[in-house]
mmCIF file of C-alpha atoms in Angstrom:
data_model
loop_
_atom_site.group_PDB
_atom_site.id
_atom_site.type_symbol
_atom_site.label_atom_id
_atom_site.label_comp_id
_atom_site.label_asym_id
_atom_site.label_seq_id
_atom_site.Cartn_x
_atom_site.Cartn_y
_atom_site.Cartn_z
ATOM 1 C CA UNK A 1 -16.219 1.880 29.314
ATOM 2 C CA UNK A 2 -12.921 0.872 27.997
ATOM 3 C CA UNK A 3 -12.416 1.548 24.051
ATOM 4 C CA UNK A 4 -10.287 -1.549 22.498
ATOM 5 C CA UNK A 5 -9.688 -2.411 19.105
ATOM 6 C CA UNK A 6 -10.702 -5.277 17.278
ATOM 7 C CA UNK A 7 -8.184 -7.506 15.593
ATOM 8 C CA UNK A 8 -9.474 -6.356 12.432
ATOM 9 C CA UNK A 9 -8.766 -2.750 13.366
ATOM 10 C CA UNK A 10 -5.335 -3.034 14.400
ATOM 11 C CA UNK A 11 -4.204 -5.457 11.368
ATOM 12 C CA UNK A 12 -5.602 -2.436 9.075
ATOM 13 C CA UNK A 13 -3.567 0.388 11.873
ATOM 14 C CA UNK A 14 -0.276 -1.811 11.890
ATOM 15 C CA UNK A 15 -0.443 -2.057 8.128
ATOM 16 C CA UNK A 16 -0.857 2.140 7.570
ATOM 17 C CA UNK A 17 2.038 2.422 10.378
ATOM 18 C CA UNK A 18 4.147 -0.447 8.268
ATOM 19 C CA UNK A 19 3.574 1.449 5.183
ATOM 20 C CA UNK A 20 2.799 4.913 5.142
ATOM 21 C CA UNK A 21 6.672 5.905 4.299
ATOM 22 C CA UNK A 22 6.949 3.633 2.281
ATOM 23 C CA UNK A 23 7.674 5.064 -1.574
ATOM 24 C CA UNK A 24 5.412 3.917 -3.852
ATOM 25 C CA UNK A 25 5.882 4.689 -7.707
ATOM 26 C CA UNK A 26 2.954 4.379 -10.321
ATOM 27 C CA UNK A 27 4.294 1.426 -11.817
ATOM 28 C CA UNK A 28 3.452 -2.263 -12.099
ATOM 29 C CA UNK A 29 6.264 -3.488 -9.501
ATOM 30 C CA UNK A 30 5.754 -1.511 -7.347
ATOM 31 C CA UNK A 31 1.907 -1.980 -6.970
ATOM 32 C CA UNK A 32 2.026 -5.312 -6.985
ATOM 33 C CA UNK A 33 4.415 -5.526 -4.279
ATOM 34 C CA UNK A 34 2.171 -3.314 -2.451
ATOM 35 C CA UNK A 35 -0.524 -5.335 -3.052
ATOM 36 C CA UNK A 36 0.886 -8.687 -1.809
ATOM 37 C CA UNK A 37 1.107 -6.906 1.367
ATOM 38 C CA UNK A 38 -2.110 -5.785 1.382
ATOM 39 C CA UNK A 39 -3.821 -8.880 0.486
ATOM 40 C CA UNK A 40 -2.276 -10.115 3.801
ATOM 41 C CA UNK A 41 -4.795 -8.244 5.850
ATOM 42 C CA UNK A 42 -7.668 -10.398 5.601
ATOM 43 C CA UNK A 43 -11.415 -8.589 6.136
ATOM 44 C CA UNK A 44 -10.809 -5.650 3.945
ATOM 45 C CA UNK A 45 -10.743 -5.280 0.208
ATOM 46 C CA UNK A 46 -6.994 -4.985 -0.918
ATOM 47 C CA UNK A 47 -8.072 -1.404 -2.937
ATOM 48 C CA UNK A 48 -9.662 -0.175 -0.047
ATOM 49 C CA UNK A 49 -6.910 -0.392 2.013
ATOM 50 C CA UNK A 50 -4.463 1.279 -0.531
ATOM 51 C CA UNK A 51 -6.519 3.759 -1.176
ATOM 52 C CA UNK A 52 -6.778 4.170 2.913
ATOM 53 C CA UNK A 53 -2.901 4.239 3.167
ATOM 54 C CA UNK A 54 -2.604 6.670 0.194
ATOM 55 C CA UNK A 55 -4.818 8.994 2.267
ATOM 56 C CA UNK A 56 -2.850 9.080 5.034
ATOM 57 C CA UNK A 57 0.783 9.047 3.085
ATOM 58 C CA UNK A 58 -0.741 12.323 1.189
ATOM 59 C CA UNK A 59 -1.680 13.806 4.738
ATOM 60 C CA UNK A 60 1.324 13.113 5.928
ATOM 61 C CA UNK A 61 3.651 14.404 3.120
ATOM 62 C CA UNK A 62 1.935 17.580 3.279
ATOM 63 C CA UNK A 63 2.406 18.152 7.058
ATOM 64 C CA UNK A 64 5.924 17.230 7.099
ATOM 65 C CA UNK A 65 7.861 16.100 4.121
ATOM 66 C CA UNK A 66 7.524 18.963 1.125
ATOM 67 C CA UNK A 67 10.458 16.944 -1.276
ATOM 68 C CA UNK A 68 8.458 13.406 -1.732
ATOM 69 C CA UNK A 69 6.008 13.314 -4.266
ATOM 70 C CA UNK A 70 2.275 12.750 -3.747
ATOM 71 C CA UNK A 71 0.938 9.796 -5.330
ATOM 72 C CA UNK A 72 -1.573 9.888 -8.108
ATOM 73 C CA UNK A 73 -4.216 7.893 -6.168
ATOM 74 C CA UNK A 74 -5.922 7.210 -8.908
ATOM 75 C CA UNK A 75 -3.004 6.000 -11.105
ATOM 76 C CA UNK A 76 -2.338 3.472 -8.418
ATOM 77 C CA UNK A 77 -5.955 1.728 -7.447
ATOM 78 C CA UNK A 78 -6.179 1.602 -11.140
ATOM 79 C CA UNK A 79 -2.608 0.049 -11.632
ATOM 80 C CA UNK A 80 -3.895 -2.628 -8.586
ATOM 81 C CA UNK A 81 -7.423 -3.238 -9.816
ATOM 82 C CA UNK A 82 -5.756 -4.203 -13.348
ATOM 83 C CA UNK A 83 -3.064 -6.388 -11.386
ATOM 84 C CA UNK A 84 -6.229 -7.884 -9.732
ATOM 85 C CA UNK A 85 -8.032 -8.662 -12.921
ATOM 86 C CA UNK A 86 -5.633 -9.777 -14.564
ATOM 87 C CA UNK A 87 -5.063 -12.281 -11.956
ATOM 88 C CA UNK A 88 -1.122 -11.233 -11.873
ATOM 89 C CA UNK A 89 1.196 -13.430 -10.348
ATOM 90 C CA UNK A 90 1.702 -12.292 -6.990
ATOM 91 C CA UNK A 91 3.016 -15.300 -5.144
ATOM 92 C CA UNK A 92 4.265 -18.856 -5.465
ATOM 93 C CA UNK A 93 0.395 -20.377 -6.083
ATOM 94 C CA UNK A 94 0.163 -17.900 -8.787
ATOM 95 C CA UNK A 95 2.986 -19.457 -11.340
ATOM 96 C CA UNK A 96 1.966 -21.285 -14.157
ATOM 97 C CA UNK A 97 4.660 -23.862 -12.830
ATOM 98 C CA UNK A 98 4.652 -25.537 -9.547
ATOM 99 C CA UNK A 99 6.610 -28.147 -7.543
ATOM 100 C CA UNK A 100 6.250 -31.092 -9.819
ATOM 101 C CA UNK A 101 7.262 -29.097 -13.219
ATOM 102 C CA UNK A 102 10.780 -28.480 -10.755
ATOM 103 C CA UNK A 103 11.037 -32.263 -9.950
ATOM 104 C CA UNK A 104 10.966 -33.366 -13.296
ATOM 105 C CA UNK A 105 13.341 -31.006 -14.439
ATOM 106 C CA UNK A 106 15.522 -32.785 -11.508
ATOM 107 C CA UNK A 107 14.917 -30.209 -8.388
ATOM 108 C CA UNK A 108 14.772 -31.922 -5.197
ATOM 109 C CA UNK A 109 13.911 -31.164 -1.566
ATOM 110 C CA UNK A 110 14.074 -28.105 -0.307
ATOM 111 C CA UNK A 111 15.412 -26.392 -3.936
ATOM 112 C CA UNK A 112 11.934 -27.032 -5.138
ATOM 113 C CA UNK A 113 10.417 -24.072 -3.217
ATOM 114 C CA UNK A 114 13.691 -22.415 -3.401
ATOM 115 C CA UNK A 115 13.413 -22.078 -7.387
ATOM 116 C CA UNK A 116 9.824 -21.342 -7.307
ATOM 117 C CA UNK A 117 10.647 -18.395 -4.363
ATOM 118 C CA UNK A 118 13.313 -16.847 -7.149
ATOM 119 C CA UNK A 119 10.662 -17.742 -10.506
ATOM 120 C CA UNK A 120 8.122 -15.970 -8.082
ATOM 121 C CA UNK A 121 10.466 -12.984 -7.719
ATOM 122 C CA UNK A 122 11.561 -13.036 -11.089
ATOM 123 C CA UNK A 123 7.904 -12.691 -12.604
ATOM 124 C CA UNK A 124 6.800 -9.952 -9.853
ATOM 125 C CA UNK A 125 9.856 -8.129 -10.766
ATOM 126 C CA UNK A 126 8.965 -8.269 -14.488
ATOM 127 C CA UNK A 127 12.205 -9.941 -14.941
ATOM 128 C CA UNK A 128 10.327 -12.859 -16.749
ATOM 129 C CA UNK A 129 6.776 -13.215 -17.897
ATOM 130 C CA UNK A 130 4.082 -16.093 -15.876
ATOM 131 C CA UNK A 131 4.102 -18.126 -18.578
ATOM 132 C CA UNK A 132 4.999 -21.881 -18.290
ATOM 133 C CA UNK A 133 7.583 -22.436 -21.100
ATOM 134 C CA UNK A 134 9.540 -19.311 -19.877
ATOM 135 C CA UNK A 135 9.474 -20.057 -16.684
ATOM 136 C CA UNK A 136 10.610 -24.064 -17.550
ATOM 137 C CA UNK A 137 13.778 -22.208 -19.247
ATOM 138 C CA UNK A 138 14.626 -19.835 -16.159
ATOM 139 C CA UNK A 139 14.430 -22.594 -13.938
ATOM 140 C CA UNK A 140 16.934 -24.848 -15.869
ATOM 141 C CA UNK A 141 19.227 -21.752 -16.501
ATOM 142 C CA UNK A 142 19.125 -21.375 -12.854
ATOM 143 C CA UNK A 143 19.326 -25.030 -11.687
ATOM 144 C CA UNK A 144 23.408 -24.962 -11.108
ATOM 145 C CA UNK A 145 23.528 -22.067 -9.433
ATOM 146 C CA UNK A 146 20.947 -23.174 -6.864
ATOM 147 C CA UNK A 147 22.562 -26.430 -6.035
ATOM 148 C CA UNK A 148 25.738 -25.259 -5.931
ATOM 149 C CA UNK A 149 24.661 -23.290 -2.919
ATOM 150 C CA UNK A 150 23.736 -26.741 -0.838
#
């Protein structure tokens, strides 16, 4: 009998291959980011699969790579899980702005998902907080520059 892999198995084997040198640091950007990947991979809890690829990066760093540091697993799922509950911004749906706060302030087109791309960015970066008045300001602070570039 022939072994194959379900589609569910090799989403979950590309994303440990995808990420397991990846460096992750024990701080909110960086989890989050990690977590927008993970929430990608649909079928598996997002903390699971962290927790899975933090397995295997500690594995691997201790066969090989001596200098990188081993993550504090638990550091991290609890950094995500808090991300989680606090329902974080972690993409464009997230904002507390969306496409018609950008038309009134006089985006058009295709610069309406550019802006909320860059406020998306901006807020997972912890550039700028989710909030709607601050993002309002970025996004008119930000309006020249964008259609300058058209």
């Amino acid at each position: 009998k022939k072994n194959t892999f379900s589609t569910y198995d090799i989403d979950i084997i590309a994303f440990l291959i995808e990420n397991h040198d990846s460096l992750i640091l024990e701080t909110k950007k960086s989890v989050k980011k990690l977590l927008i990947k993970a929430k990608e991979i649909k079928h598996i809890d997002p903390i699971e699969l962290i927790k899975m690829l933090l397995n295997l990066m500690e594995a691997d760093r201790k066969d090989h790579i001596k200098s990188l540091p081993i993550n504090d697993e638990n550091k991290v799922i609890d950094i995500a899980k808090n991300i989680i509950e606090e329902n974080e911004a972690l993409n464009v749906k997230d904002l507390k702005v969306n496409g018609n706060d950008m038309k009134n302030l006089g985006y058009i087109g295709k610069d309406i998902g550019t802006i909320l791309k860059i406020l998306t960015e901006k807020v997972i970066d912890e550039e700028i907080i989710n909030d709607k008045e601050t993002l309002i300001n970025e996004a008119k602070k930000l309006k020249n520059t964008i259609q300058d570039n058209n």
